[in-house]
PDB file of C-alpha atoms in Angstrom:
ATOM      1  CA  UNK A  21       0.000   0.000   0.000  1.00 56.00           C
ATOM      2  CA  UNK A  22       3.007   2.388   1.236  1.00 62.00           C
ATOM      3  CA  UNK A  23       4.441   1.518  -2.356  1.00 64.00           C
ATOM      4  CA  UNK A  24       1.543   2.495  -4.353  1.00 63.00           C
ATOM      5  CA  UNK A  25       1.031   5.497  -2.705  1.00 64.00           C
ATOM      6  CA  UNK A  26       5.218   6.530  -3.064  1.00 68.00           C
ATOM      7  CA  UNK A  27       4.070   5.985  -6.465  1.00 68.00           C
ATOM      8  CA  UNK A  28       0.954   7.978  -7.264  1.00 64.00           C
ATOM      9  CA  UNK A  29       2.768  10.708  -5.319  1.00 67.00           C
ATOM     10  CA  UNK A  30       5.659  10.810  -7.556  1.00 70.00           C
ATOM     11  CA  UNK A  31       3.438  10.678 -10.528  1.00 63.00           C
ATOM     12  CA  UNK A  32       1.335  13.613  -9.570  1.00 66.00           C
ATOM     13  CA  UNK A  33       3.693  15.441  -7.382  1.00 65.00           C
ATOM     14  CA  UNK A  34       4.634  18.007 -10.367  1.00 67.00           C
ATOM     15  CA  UNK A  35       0.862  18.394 -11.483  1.00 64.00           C
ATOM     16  CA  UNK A  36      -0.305  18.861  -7.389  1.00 65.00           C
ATOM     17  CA  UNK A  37       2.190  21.621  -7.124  1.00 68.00           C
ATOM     18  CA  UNK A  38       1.244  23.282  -9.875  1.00 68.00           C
ATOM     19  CA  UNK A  39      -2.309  23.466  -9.027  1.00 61.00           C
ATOM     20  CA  UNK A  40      -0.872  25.128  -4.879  1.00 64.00           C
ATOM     21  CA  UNK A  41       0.954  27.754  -6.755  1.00 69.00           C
ATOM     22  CA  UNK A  42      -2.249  29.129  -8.908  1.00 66.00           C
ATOM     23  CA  UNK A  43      -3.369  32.067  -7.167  1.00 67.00           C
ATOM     24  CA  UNK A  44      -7.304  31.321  -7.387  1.00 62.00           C
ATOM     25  CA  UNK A  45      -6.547  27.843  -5.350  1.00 64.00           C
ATOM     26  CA  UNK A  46      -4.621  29.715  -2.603  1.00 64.00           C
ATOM     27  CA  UNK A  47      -7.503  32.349  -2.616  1.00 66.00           C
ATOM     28  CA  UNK A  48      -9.813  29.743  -2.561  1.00 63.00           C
ATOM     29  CA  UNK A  49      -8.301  27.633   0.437  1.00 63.00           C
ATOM     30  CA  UNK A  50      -7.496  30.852   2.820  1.00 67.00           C
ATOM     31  CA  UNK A  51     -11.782  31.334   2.206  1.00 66.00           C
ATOM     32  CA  UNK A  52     -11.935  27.645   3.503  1.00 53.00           C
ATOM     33  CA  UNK A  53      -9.783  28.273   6.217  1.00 56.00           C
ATOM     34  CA  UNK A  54     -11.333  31.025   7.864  1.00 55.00           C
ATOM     35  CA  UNK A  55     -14.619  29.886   7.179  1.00 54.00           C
ATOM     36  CA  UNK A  56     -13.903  27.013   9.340  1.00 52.00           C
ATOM     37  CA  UNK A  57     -11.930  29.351  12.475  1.00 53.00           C
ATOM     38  CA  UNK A  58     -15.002  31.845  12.466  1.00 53.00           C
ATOM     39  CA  UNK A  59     -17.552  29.026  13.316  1.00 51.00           C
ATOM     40  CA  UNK A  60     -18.272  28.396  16.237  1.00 52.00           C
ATOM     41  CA  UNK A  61     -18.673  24.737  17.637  1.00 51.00           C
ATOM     42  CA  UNK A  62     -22.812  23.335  18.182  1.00 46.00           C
ATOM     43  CA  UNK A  63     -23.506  23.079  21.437  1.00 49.00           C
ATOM     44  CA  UNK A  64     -25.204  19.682  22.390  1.00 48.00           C
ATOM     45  CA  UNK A  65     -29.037  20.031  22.905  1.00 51.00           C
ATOM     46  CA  UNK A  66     -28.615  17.175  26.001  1.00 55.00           C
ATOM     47  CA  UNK A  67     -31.634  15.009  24.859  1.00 62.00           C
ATOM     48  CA  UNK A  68     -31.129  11.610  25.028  1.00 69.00           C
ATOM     49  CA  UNK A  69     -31.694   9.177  22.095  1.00 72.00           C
ATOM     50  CA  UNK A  70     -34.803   7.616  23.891  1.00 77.00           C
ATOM     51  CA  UNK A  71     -36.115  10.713  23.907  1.00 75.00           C
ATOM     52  CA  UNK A  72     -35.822  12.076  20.977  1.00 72.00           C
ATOM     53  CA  UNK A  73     -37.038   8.461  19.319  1.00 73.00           C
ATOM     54  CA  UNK A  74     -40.064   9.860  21.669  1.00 76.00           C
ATOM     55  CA  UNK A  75     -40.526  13.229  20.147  1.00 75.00           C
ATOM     56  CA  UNK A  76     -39.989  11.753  16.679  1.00 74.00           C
ATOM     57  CA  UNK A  77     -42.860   8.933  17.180  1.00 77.00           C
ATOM     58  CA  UNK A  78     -45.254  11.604  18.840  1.00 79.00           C
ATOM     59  CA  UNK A  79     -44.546  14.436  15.745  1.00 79.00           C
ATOM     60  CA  UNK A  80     -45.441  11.278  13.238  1.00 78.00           C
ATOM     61  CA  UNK A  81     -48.830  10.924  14.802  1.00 83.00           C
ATOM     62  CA  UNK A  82     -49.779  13.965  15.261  1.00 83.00           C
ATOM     63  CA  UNK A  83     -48.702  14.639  11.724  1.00 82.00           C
ATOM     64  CA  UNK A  84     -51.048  11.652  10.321  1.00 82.00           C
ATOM     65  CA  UNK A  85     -54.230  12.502  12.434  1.00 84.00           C
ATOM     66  CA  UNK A  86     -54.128  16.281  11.119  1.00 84.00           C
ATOM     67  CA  UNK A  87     -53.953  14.517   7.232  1.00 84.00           C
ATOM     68  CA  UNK A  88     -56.742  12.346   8.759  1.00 86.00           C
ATOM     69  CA  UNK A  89     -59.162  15.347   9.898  1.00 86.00           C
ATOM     70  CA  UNK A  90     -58.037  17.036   7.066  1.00 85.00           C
ATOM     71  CA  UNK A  91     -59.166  13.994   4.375  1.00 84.00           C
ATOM     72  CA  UNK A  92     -62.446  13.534   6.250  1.00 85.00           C
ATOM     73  CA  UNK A  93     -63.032  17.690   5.851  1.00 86.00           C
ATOM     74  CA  UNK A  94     -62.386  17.003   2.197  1.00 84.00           C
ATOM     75  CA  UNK A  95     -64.918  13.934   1.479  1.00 85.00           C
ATOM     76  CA  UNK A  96     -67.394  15.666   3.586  1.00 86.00           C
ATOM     77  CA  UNK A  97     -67.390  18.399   1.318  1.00 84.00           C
ATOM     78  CA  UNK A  98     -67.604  16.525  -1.541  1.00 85.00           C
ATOM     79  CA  UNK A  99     -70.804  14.597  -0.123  1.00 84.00           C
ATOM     80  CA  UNK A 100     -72.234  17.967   0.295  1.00 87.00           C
ATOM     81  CA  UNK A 101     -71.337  18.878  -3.187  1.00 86.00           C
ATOM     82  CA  UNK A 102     -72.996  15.765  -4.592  1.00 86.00           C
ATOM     83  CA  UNK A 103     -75.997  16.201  -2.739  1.00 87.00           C
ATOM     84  CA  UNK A 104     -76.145  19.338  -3.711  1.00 85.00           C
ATOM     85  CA  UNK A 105     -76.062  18.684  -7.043  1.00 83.00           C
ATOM     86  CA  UNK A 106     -78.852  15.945  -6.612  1.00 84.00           C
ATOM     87  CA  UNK A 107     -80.987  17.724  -5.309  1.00 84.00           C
ATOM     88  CA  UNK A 108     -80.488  20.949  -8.574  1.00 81.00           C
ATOM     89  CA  UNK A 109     -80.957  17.716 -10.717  1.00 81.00           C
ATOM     90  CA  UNK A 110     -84.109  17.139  -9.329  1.00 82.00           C
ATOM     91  CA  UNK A 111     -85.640  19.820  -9.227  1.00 80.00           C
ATOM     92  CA  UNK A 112     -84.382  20.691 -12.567  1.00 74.00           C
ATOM     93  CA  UNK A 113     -85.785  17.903 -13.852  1.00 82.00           C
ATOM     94  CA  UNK A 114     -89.126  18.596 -12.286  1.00 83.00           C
ATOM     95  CA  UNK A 115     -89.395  21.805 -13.724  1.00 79.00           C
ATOM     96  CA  UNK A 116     -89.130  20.397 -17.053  1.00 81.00           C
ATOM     97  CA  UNK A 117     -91.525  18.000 -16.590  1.00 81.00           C
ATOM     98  CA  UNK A 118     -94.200  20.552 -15.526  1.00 80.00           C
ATOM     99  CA  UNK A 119     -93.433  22.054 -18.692  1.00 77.00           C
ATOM    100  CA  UNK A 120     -93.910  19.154 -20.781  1.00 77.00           C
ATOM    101  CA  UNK A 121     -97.028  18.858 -18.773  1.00 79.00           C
ATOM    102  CA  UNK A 122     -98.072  22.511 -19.567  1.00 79.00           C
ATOM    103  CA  UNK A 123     -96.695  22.194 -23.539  1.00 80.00           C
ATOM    104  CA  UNK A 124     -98.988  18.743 -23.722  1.00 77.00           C
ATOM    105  CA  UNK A 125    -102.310  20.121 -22.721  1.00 77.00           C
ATOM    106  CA  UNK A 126    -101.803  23.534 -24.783  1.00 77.00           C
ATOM    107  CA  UNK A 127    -101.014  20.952 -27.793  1.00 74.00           C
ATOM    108  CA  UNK A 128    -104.062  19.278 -27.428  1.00 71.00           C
ATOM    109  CA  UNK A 129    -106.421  22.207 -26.896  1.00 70.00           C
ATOM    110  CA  UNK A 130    -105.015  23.717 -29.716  1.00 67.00           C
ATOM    111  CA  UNK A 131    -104.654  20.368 -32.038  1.00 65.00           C
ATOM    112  CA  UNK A 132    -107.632  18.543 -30.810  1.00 60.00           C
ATOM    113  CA  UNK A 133    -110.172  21.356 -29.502  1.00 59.00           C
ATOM    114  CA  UNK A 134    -113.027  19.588 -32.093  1.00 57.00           C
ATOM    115  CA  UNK A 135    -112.539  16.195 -30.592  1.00 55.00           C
ATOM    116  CA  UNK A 136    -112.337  16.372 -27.273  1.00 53.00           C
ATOM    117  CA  UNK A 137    -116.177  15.971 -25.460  1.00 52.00           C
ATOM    118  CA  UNK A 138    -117.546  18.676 -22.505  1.00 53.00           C
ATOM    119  CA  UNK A 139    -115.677  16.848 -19.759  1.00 59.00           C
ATOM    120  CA  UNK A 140    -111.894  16.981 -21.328  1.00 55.00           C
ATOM    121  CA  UNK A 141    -111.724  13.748 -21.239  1.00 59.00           C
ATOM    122  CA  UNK A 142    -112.726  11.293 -23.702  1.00 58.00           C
ATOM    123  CA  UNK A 143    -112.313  11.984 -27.303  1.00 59.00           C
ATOM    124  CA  UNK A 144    -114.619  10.619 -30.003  1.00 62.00           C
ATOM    125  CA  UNK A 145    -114.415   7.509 -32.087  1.00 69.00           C
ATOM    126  CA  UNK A 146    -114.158   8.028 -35.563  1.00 70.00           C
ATOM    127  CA  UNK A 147    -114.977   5.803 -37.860  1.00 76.00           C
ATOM    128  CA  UNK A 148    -114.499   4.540 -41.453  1.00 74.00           C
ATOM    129  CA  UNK A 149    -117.699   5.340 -43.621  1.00 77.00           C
ATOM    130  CA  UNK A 150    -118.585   1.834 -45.092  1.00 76.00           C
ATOM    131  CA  UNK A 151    -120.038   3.030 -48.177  1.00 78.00           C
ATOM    132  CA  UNK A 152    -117.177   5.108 -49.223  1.00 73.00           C
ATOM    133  CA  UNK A 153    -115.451   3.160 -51.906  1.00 67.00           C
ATOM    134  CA  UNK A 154    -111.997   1.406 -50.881  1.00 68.00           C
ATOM    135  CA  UNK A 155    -108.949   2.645 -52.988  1.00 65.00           C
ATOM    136  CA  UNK A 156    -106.783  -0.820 -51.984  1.00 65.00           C
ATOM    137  CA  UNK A 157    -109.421  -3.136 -52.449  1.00 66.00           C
ATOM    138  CA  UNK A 158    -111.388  -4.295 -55.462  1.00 62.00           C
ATOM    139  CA  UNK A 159    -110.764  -3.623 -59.428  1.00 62.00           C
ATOM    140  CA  UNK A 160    -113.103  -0.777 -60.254  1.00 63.00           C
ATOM    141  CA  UNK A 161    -111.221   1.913 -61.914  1.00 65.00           C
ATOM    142  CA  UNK A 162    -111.030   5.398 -60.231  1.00 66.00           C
ATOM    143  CA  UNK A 163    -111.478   7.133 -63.471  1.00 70.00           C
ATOM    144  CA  UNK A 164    -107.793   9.015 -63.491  1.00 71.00           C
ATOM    145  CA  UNK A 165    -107.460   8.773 -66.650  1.00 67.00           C
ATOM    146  CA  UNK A 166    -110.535   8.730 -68.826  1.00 68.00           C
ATOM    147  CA  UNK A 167    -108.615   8.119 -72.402  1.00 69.00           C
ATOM    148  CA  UNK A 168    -105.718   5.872 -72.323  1.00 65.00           C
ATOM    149  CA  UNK A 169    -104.722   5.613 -76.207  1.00 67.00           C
ATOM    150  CA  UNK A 170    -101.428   8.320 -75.098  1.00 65.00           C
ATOM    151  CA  UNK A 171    -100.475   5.455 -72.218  1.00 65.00           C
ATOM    152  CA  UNK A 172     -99.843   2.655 -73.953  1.00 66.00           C
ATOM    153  CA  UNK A 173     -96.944   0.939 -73.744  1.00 67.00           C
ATOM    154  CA  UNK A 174     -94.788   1.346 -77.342  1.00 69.00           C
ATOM    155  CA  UNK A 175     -91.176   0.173 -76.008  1.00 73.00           C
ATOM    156  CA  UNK A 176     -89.977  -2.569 -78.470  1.00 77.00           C
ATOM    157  CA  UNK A 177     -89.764  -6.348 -76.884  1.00 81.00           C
ATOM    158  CA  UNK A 178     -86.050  -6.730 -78.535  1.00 85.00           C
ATOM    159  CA  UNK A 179     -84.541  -4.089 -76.300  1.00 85.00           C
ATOM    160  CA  UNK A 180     -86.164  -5.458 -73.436  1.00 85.00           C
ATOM    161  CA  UNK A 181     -84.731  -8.830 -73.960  1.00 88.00           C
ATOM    162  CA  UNK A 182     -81.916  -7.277 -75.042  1.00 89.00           C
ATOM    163  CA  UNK A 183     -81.234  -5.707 -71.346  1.00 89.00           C
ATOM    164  CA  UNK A 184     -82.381  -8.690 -69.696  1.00 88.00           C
ATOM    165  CA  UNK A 185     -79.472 -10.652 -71.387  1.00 88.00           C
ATOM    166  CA  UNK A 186     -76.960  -7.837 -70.549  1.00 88.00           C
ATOM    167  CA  UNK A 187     -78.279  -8.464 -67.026  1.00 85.00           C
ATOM    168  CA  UNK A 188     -77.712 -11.906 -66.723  1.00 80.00           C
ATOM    169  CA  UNK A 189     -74.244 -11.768 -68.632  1.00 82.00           C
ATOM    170  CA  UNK A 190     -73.243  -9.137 -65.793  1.00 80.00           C
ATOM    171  CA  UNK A 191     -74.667 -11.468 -63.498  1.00 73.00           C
ATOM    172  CA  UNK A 192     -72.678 -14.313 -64.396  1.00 71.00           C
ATOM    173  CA  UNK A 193     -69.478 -12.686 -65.102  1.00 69.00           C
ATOM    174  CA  UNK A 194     -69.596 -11.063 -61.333  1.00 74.00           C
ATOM    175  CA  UNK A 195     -70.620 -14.109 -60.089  1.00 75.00           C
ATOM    176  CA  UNK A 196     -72.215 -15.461 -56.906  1.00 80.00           C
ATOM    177  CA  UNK A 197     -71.714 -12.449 -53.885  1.00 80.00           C
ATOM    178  CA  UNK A 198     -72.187 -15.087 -51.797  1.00 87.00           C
ATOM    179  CA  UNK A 199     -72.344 -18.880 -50.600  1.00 90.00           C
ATOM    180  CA  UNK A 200     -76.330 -18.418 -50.046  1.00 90.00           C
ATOM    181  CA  UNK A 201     -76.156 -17.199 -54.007  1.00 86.00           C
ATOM    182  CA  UNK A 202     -73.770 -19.460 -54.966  1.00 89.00           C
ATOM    183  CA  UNK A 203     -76.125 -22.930 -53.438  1.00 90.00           C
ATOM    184  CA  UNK A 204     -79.159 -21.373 -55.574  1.00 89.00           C
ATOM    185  CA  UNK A 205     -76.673 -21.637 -59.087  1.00 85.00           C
ATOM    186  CA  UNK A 206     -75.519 -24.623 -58.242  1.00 90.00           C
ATOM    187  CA  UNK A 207     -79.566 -25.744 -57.811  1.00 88.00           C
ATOM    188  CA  UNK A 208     -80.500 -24.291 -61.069  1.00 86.00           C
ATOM    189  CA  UNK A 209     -77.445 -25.602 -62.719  1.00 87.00           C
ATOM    190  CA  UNK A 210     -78.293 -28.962 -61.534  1.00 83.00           C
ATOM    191  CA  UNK A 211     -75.132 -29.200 -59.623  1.00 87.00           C
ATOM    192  CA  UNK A 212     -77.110 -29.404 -56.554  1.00 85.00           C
ATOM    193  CA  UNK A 213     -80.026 -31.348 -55.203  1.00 82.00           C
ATOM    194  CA  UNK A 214     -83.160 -28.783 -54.223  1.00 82.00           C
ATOM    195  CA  UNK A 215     -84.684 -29.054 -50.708  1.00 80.00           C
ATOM    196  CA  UNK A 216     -86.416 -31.323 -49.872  1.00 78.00           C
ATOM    197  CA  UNK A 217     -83.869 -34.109 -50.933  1.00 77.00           C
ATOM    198  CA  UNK A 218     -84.767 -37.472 -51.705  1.00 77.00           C
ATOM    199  CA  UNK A 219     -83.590 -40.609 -53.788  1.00 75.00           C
ATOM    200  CA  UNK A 220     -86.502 -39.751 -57.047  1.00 75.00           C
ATOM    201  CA  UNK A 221     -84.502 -36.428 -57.898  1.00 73.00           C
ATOM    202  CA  UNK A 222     -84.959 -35.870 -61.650  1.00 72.00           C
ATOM    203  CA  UNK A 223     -86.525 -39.053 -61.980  1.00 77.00           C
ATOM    204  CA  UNK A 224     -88.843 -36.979 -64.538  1.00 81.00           C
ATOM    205  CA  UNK A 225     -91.659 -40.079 -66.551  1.00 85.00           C
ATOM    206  CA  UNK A 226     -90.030 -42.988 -64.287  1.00 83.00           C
ATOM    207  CA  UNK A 227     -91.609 -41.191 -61.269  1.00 83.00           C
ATOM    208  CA  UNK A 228     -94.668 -42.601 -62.504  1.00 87.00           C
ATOM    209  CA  UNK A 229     -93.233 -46.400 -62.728  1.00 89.00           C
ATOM    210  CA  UNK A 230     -94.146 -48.439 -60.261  1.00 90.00           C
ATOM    211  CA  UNK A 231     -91.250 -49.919 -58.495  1.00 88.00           C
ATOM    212  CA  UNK A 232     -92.756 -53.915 -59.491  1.00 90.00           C
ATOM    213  CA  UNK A 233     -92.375 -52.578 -63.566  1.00 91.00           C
ATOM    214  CA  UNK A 234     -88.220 -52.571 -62.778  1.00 91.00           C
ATOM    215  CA  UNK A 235     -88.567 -56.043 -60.529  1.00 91.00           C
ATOM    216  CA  UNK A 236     -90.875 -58.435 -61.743  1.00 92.00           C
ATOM    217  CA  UNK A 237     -89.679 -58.659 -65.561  1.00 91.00           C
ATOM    218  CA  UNK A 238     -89.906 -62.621 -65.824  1.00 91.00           C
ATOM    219  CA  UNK A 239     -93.290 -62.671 -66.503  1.00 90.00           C
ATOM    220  CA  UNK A 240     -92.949 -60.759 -69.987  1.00 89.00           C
ATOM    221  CA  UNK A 241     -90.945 -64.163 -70.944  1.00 89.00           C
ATOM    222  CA  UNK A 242     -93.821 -65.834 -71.499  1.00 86.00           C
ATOM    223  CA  UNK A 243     -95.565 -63.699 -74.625  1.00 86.00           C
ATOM    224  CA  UNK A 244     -92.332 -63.621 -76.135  1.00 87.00           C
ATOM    225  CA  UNK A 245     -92.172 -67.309 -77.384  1.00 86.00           C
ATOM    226  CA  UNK A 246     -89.061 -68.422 -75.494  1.00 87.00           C
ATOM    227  CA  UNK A 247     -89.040 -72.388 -74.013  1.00 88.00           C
ATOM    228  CA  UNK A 248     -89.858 -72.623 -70.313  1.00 87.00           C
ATOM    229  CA  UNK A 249     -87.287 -74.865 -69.788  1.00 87.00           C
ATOM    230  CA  UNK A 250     -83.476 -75.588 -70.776  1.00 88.00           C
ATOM    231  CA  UNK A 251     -80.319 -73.095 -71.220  1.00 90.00           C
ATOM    232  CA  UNK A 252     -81.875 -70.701 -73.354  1.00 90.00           C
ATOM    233  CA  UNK A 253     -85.111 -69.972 -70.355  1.00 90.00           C
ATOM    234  CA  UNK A 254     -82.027 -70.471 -67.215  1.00 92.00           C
ATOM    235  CA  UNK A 255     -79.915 -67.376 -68.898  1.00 93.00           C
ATOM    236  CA  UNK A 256     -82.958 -65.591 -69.810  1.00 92.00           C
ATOM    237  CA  UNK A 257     -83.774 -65.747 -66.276  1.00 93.00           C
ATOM    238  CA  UNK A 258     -80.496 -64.325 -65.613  1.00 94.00           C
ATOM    239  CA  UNK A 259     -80.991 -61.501 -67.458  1.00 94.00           C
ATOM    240  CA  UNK A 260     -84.374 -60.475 -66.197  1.00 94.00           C
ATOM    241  CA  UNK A 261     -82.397 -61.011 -62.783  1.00 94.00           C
ATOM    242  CA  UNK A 262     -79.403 -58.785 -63.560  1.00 94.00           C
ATOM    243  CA  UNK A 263     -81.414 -56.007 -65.201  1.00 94.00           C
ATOM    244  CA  UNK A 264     -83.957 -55.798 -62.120  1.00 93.00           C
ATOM    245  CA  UNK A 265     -80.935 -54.920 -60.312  1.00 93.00           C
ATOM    246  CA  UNK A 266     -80.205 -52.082 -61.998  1.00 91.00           C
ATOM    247  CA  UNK A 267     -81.263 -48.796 -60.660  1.00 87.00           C
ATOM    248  CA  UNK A 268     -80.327 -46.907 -64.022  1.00 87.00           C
ATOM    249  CA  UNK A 269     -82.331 -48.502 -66.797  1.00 90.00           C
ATOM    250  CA  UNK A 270     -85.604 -47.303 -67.561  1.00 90.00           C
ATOM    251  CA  UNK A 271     -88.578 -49.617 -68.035  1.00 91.00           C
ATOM    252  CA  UNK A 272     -88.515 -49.066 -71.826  1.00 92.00           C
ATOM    253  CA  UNK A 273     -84.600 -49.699 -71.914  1.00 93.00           C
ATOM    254  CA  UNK A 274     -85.326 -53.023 -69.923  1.00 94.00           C
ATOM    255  CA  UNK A 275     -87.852 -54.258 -71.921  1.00 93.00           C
ATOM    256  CA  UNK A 276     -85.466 -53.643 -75.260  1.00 94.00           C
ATOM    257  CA  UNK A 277     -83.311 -55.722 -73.772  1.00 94.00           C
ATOM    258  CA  UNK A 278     -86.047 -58.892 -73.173  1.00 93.00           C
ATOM    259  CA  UNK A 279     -87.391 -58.064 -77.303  1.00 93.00           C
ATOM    260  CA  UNK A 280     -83.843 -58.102 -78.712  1.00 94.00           C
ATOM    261  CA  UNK A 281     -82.746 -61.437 -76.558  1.00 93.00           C
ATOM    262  CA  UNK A 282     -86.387 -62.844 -77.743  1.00 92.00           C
ATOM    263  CA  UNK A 283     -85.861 -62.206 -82.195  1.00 92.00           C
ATOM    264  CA  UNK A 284     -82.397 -62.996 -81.236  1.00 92.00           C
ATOM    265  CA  UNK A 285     -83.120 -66.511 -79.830  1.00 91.00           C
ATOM    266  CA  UNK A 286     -85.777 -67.107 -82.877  1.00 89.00           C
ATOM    267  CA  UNK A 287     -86.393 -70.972 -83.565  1.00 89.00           C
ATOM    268  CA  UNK A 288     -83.448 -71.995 -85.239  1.00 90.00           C
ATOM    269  CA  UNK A 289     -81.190 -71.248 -82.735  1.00 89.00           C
ATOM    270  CA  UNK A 290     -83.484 -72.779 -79.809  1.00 89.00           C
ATOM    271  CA  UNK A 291     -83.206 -75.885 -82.308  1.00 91.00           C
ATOM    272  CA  UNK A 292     -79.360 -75.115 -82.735  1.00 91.00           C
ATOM    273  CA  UNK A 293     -79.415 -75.013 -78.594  1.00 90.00           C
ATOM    274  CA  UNK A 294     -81.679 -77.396 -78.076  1.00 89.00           C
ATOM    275  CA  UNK A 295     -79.528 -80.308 -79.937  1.00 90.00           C
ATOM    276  CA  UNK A 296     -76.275 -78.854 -78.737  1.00 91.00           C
ATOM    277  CA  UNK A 297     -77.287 -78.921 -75.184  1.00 89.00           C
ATOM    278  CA  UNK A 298     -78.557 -82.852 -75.899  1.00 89.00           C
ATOM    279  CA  UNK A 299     -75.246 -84.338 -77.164  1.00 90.00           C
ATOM    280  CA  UNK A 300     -73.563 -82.149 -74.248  1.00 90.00           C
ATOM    281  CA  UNK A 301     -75.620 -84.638 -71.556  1.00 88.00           C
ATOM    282  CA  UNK A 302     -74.967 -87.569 -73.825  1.00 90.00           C
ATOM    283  CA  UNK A 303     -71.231 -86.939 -73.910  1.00 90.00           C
ATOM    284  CA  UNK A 304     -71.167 -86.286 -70.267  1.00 88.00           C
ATOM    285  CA  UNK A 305     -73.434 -89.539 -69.397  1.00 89.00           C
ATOM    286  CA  UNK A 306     -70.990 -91.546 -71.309  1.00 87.00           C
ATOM    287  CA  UNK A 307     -68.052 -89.777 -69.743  1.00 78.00           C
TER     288      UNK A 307
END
């Protein structure tokens, strides 16, 4: 420590003395010095600590119960003020409602002085005169216009077509504003089923088929001149089978299907079948 300090002391001994010998430091200092000779020492007061913990405690509270008077002067003038105010409100508002009052009555004597009966009181009932003619109901004319040859309508049907297109063009070019707009396109387009949605949608003449029309198609086998019996009546019975199953033919395309099997199996080739399927059991008996 001793070193360090040797040291600082020779590295600021030249700058220190430079700083004694200016002439506004030494004036400076002597100011100091006497200043310090020409006051006198403070007495002690003599209180102890306890005491003057004492004093200090007692100057606290006397300080916070004058803030506390002085807080409850404050919000008991306010309470004042607001009651005050309440009760200008009132009456304020009072005043204005006698002179509503007063404003109503002179409005009626002066707006309703011919309907008002002796007493004041009650007014009178008017009614409707029945045989007066109604102006919203019924078709007779009024008579406005007596000749109606100037009033006829003379705009040309092309141009009014014509802006109806340019409508719908704009229409469709701006397209749907929103998803409500955009369900009813898709309905008119066909895109979309319409409420209420079932399985007959666009069924259009098979909605009046009967359901037994698309089932029961065996029994048109009969008038057609097919055998009852053998290969050609089992795959004719699978083909009255398969197309009953199908939910997309219509009843006409169906019973195409039965006329063309019927000229095609004509009575050569139930011969033709009928042989063929005879030497097949022969060949498999002797087998």
């Amino acid at each position: 420590m001793s070193h360090e300090r040797a040291t600082f002391d020779e590295a600021t001994g030249a700058q220190m003395q430079e700083m004694l010998d200016d002439k506004a430091i030494q004036g400076l200092l002597s100011t100091v010095a006497v200043d310090a000779k020409a006051t006198p020492p403070v007495p002690s007061s003599g209180i102890k600590s306890t005491e003057a913990q004492k004093l200090a405690e007692n100057a606290v509270t006397e300080a916070q119960q004058r803030l506390e008077e002085q807080r409850k002067a404050q919000l008991e003038g306010r309470k004042m003020a607001e009651e005050t105010e309440k009760e200008q409100k009132v009456q304020r508002a009072e005043e204005e409602q006698r002179f509503y009052d007063y404003a109503l009555q002179m409005a009626e004597k002066m707006l309703y002085q011919d309907d008002v009966l002796g007493d004041g009181k009650v007014r009178k009932t008017i009614k409707p005169d029945p045989s007066m003619p109604s102006l919203l109901n019924g078709s007779k004319r009024l008579g406005i216009w007596e000749n109606l040859e100037g009033h006829q309508d003379r705009s040309v049907g092309f141009w009014s077509e014509w802006d109806l297109r340019a409508a719908r063009i704009m229409n469709k070019s701006l397209g749907p504003e929103n998803a409500f707009e955009e369900q009813i396109e898709w309905t008119e387009q066909g895109k979309q089923w319409p409420y209420p949605i079932d399985n007959e949608y666009m069924l259009g003449p098979e909605a009046e088929v009967p359901f037994y029309d698309h089932i029961f198609l065996e029994r048109h086998l009969a008038g057609l001149g097919l055998p009852k019996d053998g290969p050609i009546a089992h795959f004719m019975e699978l083909v009255c089978v398969g197309m009953s199953k199908n939910p997309y033919m219509t009843k006409e395309k169906k019973m195409e299907h039965i006329t063309w099997f019927a000229n095609f199996f004509n009575a050569e080739k139930q011969e033709l079948i009928k042989n063929l399927h005879e030497q097949e059991q022969l060949a498999a008996q002797n087998s």
